[in-house]
PDB file of C-alpha atoms in Angstrom:
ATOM      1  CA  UNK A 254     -92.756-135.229 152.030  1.00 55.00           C
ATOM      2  CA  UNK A 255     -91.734-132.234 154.093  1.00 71.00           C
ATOM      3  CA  UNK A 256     -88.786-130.185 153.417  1.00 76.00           C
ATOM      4  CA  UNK A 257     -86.943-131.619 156.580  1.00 82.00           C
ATOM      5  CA  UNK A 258     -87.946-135.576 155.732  1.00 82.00           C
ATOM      6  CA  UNK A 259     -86.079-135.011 152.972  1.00 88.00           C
ATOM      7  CA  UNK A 260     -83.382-133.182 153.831  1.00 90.00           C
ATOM      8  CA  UNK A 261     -82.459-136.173 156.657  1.00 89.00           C
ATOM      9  CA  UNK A 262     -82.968-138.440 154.237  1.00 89.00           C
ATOM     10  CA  UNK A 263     -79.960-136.869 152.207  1.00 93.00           C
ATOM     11  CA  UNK A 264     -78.102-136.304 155.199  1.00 92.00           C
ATOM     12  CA  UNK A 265     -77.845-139.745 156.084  1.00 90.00           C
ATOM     13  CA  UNK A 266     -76.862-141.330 152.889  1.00 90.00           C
ATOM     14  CA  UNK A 267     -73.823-138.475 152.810  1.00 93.00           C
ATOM     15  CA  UNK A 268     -75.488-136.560 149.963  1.00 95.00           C
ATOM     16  CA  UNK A 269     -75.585-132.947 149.551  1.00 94.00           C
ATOM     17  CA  UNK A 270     -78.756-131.056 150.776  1.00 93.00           C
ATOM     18  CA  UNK A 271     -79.388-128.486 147.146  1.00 93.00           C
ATOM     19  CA  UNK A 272     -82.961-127.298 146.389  1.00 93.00           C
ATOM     20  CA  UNK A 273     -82.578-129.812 143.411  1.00 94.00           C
ATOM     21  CA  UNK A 274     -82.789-132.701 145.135  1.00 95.00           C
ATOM     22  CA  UNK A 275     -85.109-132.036 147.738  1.00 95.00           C
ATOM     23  CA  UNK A 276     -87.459-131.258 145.249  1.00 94.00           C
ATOM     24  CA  UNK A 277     -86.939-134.215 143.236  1.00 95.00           C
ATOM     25  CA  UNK A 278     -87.795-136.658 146.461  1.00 94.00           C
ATOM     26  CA  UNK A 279     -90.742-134.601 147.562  1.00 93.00           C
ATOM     27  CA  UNK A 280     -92.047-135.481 143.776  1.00 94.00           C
ATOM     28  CA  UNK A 281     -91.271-139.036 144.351  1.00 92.00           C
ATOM     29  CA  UNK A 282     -93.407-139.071 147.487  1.00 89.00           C
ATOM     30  CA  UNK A 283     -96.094-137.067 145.951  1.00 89.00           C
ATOM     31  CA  UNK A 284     -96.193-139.239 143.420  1.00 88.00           C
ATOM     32  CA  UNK A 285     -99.235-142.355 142.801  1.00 82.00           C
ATOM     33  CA  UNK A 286     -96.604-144.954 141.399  1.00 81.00           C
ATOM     34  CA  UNK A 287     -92.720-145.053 139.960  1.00 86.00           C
ATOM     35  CA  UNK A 288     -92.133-141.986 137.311  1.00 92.00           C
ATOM     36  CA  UNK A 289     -89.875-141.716 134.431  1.00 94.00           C
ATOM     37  CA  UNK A 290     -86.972-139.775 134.179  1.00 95.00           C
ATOM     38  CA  UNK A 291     -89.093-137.279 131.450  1.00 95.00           C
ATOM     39  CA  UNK A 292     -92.111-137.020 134.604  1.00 95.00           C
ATOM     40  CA  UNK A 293     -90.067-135.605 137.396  1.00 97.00           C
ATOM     41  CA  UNK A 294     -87.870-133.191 134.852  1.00 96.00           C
ATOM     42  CA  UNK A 295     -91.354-131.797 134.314  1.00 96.00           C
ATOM     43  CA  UNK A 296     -92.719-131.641 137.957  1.00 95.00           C
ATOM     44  CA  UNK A 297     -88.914-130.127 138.863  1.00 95.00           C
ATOM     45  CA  UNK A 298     -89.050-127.734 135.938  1.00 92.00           C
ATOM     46  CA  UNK A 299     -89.843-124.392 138.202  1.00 91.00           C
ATOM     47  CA  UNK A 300     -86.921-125.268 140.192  1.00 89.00           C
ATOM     48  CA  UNK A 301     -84.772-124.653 136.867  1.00 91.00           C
ATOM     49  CA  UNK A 302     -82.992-128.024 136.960  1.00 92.00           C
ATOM     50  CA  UNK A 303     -81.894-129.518 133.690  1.00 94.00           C
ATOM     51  CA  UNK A 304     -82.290-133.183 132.229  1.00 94.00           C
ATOM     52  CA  UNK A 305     -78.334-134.057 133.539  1.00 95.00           C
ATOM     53  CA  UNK A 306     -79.081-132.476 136.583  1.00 95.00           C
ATOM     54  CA  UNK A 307     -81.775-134.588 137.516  1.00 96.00           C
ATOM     55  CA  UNK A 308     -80.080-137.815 136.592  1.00 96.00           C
ATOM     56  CA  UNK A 309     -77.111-137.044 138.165  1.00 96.00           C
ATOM     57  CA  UNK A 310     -79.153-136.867 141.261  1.00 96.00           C
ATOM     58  CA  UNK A 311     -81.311-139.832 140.849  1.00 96.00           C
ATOM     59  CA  UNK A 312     -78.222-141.839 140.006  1.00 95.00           C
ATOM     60  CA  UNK A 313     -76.908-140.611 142.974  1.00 95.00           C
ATOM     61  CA  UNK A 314     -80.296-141.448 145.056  1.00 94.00           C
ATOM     62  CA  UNK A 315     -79.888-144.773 143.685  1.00 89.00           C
ATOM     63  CA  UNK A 316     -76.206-145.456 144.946  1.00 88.00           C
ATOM     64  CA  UNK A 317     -77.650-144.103 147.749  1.00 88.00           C
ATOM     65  CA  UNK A 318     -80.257-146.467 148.104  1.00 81.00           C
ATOM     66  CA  UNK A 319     -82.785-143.710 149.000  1.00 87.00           C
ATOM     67  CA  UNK A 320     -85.037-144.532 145.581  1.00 87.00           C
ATOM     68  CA  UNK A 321     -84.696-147.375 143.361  1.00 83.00           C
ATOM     69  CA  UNK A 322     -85.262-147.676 139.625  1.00 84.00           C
ATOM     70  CA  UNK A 323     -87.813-150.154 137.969  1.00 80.00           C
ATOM     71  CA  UNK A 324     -87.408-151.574 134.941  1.00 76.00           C
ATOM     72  CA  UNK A 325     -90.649-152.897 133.134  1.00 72.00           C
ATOM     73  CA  UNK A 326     -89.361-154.108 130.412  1.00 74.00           C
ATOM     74  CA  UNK A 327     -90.228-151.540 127.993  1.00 79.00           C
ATOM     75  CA  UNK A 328     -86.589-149.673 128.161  1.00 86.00           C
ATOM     76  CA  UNK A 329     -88.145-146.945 130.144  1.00 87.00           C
ATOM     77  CA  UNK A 330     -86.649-146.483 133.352  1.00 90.00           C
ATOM     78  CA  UNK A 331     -88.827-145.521 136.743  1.00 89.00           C
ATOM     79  CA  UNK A 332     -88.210-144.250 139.897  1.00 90.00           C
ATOM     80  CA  UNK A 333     -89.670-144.754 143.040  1.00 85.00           C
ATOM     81  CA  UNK A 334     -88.928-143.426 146.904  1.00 84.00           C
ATOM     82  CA  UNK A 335     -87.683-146.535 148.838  1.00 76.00           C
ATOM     83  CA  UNK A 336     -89.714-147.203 151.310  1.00 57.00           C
ATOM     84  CA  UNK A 337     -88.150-148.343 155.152  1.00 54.00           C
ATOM     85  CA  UNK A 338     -89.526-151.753 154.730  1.00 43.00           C
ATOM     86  CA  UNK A 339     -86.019-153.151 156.113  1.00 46.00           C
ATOM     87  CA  UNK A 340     -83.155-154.995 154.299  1.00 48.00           C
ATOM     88  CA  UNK A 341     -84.582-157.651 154.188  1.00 47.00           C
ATOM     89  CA  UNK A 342     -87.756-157.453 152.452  1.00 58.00           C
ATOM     90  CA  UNK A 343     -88.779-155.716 148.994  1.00 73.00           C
ATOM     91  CA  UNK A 344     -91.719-155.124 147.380  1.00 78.00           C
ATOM     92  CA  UNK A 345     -93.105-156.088 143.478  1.00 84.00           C
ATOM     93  CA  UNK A 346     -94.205-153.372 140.407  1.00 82.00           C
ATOM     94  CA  UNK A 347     -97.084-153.784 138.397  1.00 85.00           C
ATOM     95  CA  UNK A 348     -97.101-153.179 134.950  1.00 82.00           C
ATOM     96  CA  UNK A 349    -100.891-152.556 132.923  1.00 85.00           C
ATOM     97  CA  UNK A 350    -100.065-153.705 129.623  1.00 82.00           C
ATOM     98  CA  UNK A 351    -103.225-151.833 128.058  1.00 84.00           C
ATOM     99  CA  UNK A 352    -102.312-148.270 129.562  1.00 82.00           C
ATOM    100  CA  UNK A 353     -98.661-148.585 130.530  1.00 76.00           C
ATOM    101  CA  UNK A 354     -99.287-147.840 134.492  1.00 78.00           C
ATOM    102  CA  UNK A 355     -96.404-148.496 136.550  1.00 79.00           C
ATOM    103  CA  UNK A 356     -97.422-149.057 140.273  1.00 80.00           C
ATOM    104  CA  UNK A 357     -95.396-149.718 143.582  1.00 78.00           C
ATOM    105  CA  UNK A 358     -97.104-152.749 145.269  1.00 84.00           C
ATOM    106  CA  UNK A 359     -96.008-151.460 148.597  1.00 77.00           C
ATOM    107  CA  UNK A 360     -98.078-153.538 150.922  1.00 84.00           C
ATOM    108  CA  UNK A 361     -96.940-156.845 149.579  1.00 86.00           C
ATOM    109  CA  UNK A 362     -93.519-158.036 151.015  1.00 83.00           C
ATOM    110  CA  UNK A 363     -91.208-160.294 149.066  1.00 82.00           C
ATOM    111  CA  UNK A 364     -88.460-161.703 151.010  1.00 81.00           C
ATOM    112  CA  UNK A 365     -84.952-160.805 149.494  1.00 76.00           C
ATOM    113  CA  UNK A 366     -83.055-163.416 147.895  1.00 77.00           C
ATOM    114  CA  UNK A 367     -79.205-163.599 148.687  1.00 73.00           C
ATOM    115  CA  UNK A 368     -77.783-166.731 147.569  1.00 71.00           C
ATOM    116  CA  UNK A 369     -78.805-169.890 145.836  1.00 75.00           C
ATOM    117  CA  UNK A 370     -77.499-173.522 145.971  1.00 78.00           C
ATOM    118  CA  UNK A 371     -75.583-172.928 143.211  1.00 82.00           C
ATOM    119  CA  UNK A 372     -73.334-170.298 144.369  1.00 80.00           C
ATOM    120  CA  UNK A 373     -74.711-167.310 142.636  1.00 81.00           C
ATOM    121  CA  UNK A 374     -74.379-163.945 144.433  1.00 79.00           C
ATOM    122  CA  UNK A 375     -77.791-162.074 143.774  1.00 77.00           C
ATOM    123  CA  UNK A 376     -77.241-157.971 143.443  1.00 75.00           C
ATOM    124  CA  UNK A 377     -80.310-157.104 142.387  1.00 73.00           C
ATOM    125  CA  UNK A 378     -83.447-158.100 142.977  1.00 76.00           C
ATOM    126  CA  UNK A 379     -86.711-157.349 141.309  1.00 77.00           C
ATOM    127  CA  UNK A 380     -89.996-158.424 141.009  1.00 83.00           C
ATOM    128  CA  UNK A 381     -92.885-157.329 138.384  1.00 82.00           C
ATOM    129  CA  UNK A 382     -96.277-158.256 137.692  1.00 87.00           C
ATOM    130  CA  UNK A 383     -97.718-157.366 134.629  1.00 87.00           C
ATOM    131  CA  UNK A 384    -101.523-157.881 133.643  1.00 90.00           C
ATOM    132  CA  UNK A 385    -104.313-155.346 133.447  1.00 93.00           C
ATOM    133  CA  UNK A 386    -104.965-152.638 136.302  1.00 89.00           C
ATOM    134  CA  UNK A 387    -108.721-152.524 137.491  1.00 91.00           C
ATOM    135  CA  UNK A 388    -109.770-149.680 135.329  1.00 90.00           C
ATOM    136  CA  UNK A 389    -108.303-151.519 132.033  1.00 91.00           C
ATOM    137  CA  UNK A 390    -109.914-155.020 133.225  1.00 92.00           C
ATOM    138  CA  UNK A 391    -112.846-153.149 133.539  1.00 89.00           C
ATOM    139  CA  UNK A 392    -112.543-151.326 130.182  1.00 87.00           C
ATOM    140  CA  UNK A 393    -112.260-154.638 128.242  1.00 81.00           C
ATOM    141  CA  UNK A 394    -115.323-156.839 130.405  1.00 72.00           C
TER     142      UNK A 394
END
């Protein structure tokens, strides 16, 4: 992500433009799949931000809806860059249980859920798969 992607992306959820956080969301495009909190603190380190700082900001991201955070079960959060796939659409995880990979299934759309026939108000909505990723499924043939 370049420095001015970011930047506008920040600028348009009302969030402060520091070196910090820029950094943080070019990691989170860089990156192959959703990281943990303990991943970007190390990709960020030569920035010099500290393990509050950087959840400060991704709670803040969050709020923001600029990332969102992906929880596999496992009570290790993830974060991933949102991706403008609309409001109305959101995409699944999957989870390898042999090698703990945590991927964004971007190209798949799920259509968001706002209300049932029972009243409910849905806030959150997420979807995982969890199996074996190709290079585990392999592994174990």
């Amino acid at each position: 992500m370049k420095e001015d992607i970011a930047r506008g992306l920040l600028r348009r959820a009302g969030l402060r433009c520091t070196t910090g956080r820029v950094r943080i969301l070019e990691v989170l495009q860089q990156a192959e799949g959703p990281m943990t909190h303990q991943e970007i603190l190390q990709a960020v380190a030569p920035v010099g931000l500290n393990r509050v700082s950087v959840y400060r900001a991704l709670d803040a991201f969050q709020e923001a809806d600029i990332i969102h955070r992906v929880d596999m079960g496992d009570r290790v959060w993830r974060f991933a860059l949102c991706l403008p796939m609309g409001n109305t659409d959101c995409h699944p995880h999957f989870a390898c249980r042999a090698c703990g990979r945590v991927e964004c299934l971007d190209s798949i759309e799920v259509p968001r859920v706002k209300a049932t026939k029972n009243g409910y108000k849905i806030e959150q909505q997420e979807v995982y798969w969890k199996g074996l990723c190709s290079k585990c499924a392999h592994d174990s043939s």
